[in-house]
PDB file of C-alpha atoms in Angstrom:
ATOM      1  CA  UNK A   2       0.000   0.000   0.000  1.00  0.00           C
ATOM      2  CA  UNK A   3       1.182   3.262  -0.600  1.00  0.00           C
ATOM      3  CA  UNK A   4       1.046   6.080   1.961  1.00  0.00           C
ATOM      4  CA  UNK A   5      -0.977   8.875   0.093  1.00  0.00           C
ATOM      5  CA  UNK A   6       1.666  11.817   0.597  1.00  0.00           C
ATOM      6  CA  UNK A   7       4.243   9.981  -1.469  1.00  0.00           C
ATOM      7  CA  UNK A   8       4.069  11.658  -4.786  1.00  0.00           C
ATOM      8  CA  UNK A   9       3.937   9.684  -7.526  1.00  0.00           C
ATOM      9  CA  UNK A  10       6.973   8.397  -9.771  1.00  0.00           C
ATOM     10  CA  UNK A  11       6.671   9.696 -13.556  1.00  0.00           C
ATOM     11  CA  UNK A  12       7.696   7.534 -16.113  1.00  0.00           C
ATOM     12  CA  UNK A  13       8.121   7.329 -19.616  1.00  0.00           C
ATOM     13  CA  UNK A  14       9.128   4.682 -22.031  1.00  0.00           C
ATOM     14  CA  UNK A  15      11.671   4.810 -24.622  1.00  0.00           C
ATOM     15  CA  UNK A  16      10.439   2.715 -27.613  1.00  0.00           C
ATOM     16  CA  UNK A  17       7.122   1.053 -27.841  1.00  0.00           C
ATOM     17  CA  UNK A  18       7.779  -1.999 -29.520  1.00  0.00           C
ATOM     18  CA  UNK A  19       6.534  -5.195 -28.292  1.00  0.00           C
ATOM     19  CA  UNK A  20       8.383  -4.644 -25.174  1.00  0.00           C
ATOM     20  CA  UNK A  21       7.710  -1.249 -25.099  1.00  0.00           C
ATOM     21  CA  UNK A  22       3.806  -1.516 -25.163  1.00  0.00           C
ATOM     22  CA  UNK A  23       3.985  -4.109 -22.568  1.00  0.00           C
ATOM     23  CA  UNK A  24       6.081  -2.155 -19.848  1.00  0.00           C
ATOM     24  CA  UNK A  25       3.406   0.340 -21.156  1.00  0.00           C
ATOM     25  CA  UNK A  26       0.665  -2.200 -19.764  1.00  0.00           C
ATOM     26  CA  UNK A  27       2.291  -3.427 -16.528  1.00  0.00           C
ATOM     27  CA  UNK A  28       3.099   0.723 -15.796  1.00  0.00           C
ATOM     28  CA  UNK A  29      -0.588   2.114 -15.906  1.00  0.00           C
ATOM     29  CA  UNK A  30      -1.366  -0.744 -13.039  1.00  0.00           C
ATOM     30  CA  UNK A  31       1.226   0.030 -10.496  1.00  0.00           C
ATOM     31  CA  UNK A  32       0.278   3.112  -7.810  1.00  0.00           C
ATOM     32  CA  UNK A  33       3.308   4.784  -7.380  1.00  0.00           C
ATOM     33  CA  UNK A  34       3.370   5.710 -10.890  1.00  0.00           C
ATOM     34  CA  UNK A  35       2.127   8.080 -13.416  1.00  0.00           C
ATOM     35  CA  UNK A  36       2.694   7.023 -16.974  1.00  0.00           C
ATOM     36  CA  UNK A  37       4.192   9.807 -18.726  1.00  0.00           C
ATOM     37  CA  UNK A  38       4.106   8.940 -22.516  1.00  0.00           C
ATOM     38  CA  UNK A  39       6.825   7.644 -24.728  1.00  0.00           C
ATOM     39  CA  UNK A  40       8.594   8.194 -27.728  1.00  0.00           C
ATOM     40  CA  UNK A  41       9.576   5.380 -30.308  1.00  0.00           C
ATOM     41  CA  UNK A  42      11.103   6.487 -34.018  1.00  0.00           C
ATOM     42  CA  UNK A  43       8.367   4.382 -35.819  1.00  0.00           C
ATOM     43  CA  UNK A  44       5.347   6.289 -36.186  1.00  0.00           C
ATOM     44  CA  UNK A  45       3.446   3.616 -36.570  1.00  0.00           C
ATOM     45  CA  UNK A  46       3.513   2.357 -32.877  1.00  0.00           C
ATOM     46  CA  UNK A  47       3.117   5.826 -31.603  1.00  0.00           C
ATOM     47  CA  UNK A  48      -0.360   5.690 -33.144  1.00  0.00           C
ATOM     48  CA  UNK A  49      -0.725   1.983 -31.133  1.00  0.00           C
ATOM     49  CA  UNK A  50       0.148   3.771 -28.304  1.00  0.00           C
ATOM     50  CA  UNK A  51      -2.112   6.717 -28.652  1.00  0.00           C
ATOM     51  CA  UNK A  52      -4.630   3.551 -29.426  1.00  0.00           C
ATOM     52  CA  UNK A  53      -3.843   2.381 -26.043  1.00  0.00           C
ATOM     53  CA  UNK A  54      -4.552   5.947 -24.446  1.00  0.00           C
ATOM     54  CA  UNK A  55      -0.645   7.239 -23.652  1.00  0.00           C
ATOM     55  CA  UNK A  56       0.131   9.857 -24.355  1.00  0.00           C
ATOM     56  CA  UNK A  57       3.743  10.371 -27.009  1.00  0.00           C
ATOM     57  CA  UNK A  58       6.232  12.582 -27.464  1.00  0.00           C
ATOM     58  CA  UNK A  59       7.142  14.157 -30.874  1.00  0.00           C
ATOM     59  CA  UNK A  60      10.698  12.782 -30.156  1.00  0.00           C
ATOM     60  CA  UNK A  61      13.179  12.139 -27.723  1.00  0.00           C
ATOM     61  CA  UNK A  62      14.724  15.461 -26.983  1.00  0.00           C
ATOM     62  CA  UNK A  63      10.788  16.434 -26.080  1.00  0.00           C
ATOM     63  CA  UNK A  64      10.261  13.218 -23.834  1.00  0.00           C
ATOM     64  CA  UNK A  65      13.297  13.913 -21.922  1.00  0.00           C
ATOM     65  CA  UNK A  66      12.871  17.887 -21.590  1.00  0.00           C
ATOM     66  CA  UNK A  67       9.857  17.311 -19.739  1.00  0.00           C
ATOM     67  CA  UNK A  68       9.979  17.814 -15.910  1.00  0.00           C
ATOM     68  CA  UNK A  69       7.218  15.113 -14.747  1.00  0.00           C
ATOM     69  CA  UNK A  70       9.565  12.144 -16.042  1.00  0.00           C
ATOM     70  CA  UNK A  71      11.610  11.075 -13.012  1.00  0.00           C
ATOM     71  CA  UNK A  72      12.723   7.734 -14.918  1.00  0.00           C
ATOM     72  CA  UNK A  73      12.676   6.319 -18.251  1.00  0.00           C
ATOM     73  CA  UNK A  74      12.451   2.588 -18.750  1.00  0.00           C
ATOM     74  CA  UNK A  75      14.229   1.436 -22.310  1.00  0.00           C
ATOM     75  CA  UNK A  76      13.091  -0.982 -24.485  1.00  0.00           C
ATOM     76  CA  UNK A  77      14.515  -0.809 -27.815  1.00  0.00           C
ATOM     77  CA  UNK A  78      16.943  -2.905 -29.380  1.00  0.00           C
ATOM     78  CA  UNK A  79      20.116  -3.929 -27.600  1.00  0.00           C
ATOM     79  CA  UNK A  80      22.513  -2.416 -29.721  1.00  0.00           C
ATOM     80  CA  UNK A  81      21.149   1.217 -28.933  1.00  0.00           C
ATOM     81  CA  UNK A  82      20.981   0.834 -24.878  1.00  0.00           C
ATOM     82  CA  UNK A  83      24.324   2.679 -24.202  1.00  0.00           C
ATOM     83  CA  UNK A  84      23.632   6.231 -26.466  1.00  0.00           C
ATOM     84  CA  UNK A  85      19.845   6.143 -25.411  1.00  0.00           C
ATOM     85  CA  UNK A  86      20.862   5.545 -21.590  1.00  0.00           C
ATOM     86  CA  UNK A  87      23.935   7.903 -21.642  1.00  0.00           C
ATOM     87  CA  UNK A  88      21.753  10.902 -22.796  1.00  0.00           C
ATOM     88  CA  UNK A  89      18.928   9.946 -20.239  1.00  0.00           C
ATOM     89  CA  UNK A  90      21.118  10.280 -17.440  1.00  0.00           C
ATOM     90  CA  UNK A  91      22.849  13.260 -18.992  1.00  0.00           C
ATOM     91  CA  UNK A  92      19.230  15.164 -18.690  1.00  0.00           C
ATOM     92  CA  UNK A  93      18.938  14.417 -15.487  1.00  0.00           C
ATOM     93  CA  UNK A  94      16.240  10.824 -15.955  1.00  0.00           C
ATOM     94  CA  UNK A  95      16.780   7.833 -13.749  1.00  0.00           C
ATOM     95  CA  UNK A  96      17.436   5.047 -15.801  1.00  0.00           C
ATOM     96  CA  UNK A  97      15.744   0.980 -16.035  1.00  0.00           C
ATOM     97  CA  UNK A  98      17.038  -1.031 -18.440  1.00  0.00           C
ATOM     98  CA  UNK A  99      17.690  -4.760 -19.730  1.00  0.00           C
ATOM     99  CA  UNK A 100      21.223  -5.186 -21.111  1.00  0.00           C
ATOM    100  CA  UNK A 101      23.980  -7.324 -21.081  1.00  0.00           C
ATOM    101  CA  UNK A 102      27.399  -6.731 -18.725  1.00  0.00           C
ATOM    102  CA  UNK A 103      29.447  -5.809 -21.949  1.00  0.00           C
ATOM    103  CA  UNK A 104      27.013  -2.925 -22.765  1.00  0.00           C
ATOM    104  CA  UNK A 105      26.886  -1.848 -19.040  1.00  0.00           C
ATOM    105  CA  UNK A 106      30.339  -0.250 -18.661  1.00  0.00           C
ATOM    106  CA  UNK A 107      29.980   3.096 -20.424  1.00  0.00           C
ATOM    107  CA  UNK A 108      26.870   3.277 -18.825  1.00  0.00           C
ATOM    108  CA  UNK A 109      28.012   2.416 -14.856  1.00  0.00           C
ATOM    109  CA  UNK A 110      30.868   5.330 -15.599  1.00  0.00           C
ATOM    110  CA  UNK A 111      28.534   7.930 -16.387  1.00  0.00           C
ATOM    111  CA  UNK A 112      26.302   6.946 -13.249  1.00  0.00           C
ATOM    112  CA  UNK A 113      29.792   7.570 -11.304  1.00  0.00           C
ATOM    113  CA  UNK A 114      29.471  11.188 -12.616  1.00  0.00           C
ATOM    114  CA  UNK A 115      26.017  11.484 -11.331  1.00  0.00           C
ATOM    115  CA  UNK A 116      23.894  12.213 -13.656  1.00  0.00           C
ATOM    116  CA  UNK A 117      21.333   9.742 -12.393  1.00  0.00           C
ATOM    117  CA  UNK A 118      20.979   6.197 -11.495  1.00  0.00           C
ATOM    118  CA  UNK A 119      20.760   3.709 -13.596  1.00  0.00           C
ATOM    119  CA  UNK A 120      19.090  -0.071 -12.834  1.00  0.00           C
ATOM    120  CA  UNK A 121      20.395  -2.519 -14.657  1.00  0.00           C
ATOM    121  CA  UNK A 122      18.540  -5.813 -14.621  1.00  0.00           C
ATOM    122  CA  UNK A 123      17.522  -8.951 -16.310  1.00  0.00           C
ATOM    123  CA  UNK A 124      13.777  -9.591 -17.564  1.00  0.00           C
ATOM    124  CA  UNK A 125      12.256  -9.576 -13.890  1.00  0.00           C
ATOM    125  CA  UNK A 126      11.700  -6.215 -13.520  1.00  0.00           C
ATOM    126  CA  UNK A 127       8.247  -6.682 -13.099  1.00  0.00           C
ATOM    127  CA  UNK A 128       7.353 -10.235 -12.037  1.00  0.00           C
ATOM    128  CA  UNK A 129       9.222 -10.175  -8.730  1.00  0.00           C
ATOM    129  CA  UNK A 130      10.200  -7.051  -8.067  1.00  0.00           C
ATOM    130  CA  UNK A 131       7.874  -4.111  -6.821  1.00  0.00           C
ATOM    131  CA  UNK A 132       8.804  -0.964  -8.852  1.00  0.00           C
ATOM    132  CA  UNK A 133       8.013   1.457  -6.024  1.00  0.00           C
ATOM    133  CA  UNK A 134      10.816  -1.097  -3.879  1.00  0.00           C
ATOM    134  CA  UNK A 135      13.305  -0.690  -6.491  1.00  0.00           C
ATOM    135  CA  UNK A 136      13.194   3.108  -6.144  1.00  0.00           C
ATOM    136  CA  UNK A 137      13.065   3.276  -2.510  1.00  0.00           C
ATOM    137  CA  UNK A 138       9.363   4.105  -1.959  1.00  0.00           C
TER     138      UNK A 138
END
């Protein structure tokens, strides 16, 4: 249960792929959180996700910019995780993301610098683990 004078935790998702659209579903059900929008380069699922009443961004620069996102959760394709995450943290975002240890190095330096923290993890994120837990609420 969550006391009622804990503000909630904006978040927005980066890429609305399959994965995308279903960190989209499992979001709108927590309480801590507000679902923000997201942003994905295919127009295409932007127009699923409008479909599935969240709100997008016109691109990246606009979904980061935007003061009520306190974390972003990624969830495009592997080999993009370290530029996407770097300039997340860079504006300031809180970072969740799946990705391998060899892809995690750039990324754990520029959490040294702190920008903003960044959870790495395997696909788990939310079977087992409460989101509100994970960021300390």
């Amino acid at each position: 249960m969550i006391k009622e004078n804990i503000p909630k935790i904006g978040v927005a998702i980066i890429g609305y792929g399959g994965m995308g659209a279903w960190h989209g579903r499992l979001l709108k059900t927590v309480d801590c959180v507000e679902l923000i929008g997201t942003y994905d380069i295919n127009p295409d699922r932007l127009t699923v996700a409008r479909e599935n009443e969240i709100r997008t961004f016109d691109s990246m620069d606009a979904l980061l910019s935007d003061s009520r996102v306190d974390v972003v959760t990624v969830a495009i394709p592997n080999h993009l995780h370290e530029e996407i995450c770097i300039r997340a943290m860079e504006a300031g975002k809180n970072v969740i993301l799946e990705i391998e240890i060899q892809g995690a190095l750039k990324i754990k330096e520029k959490q040294r610098k702190r920008y903003a923290f960044c959870f790495l993890g395997k696909a788990y994120l939310f079977y087992s683990i409460s989101f509100c837990k994970v960021l300390k609420f």
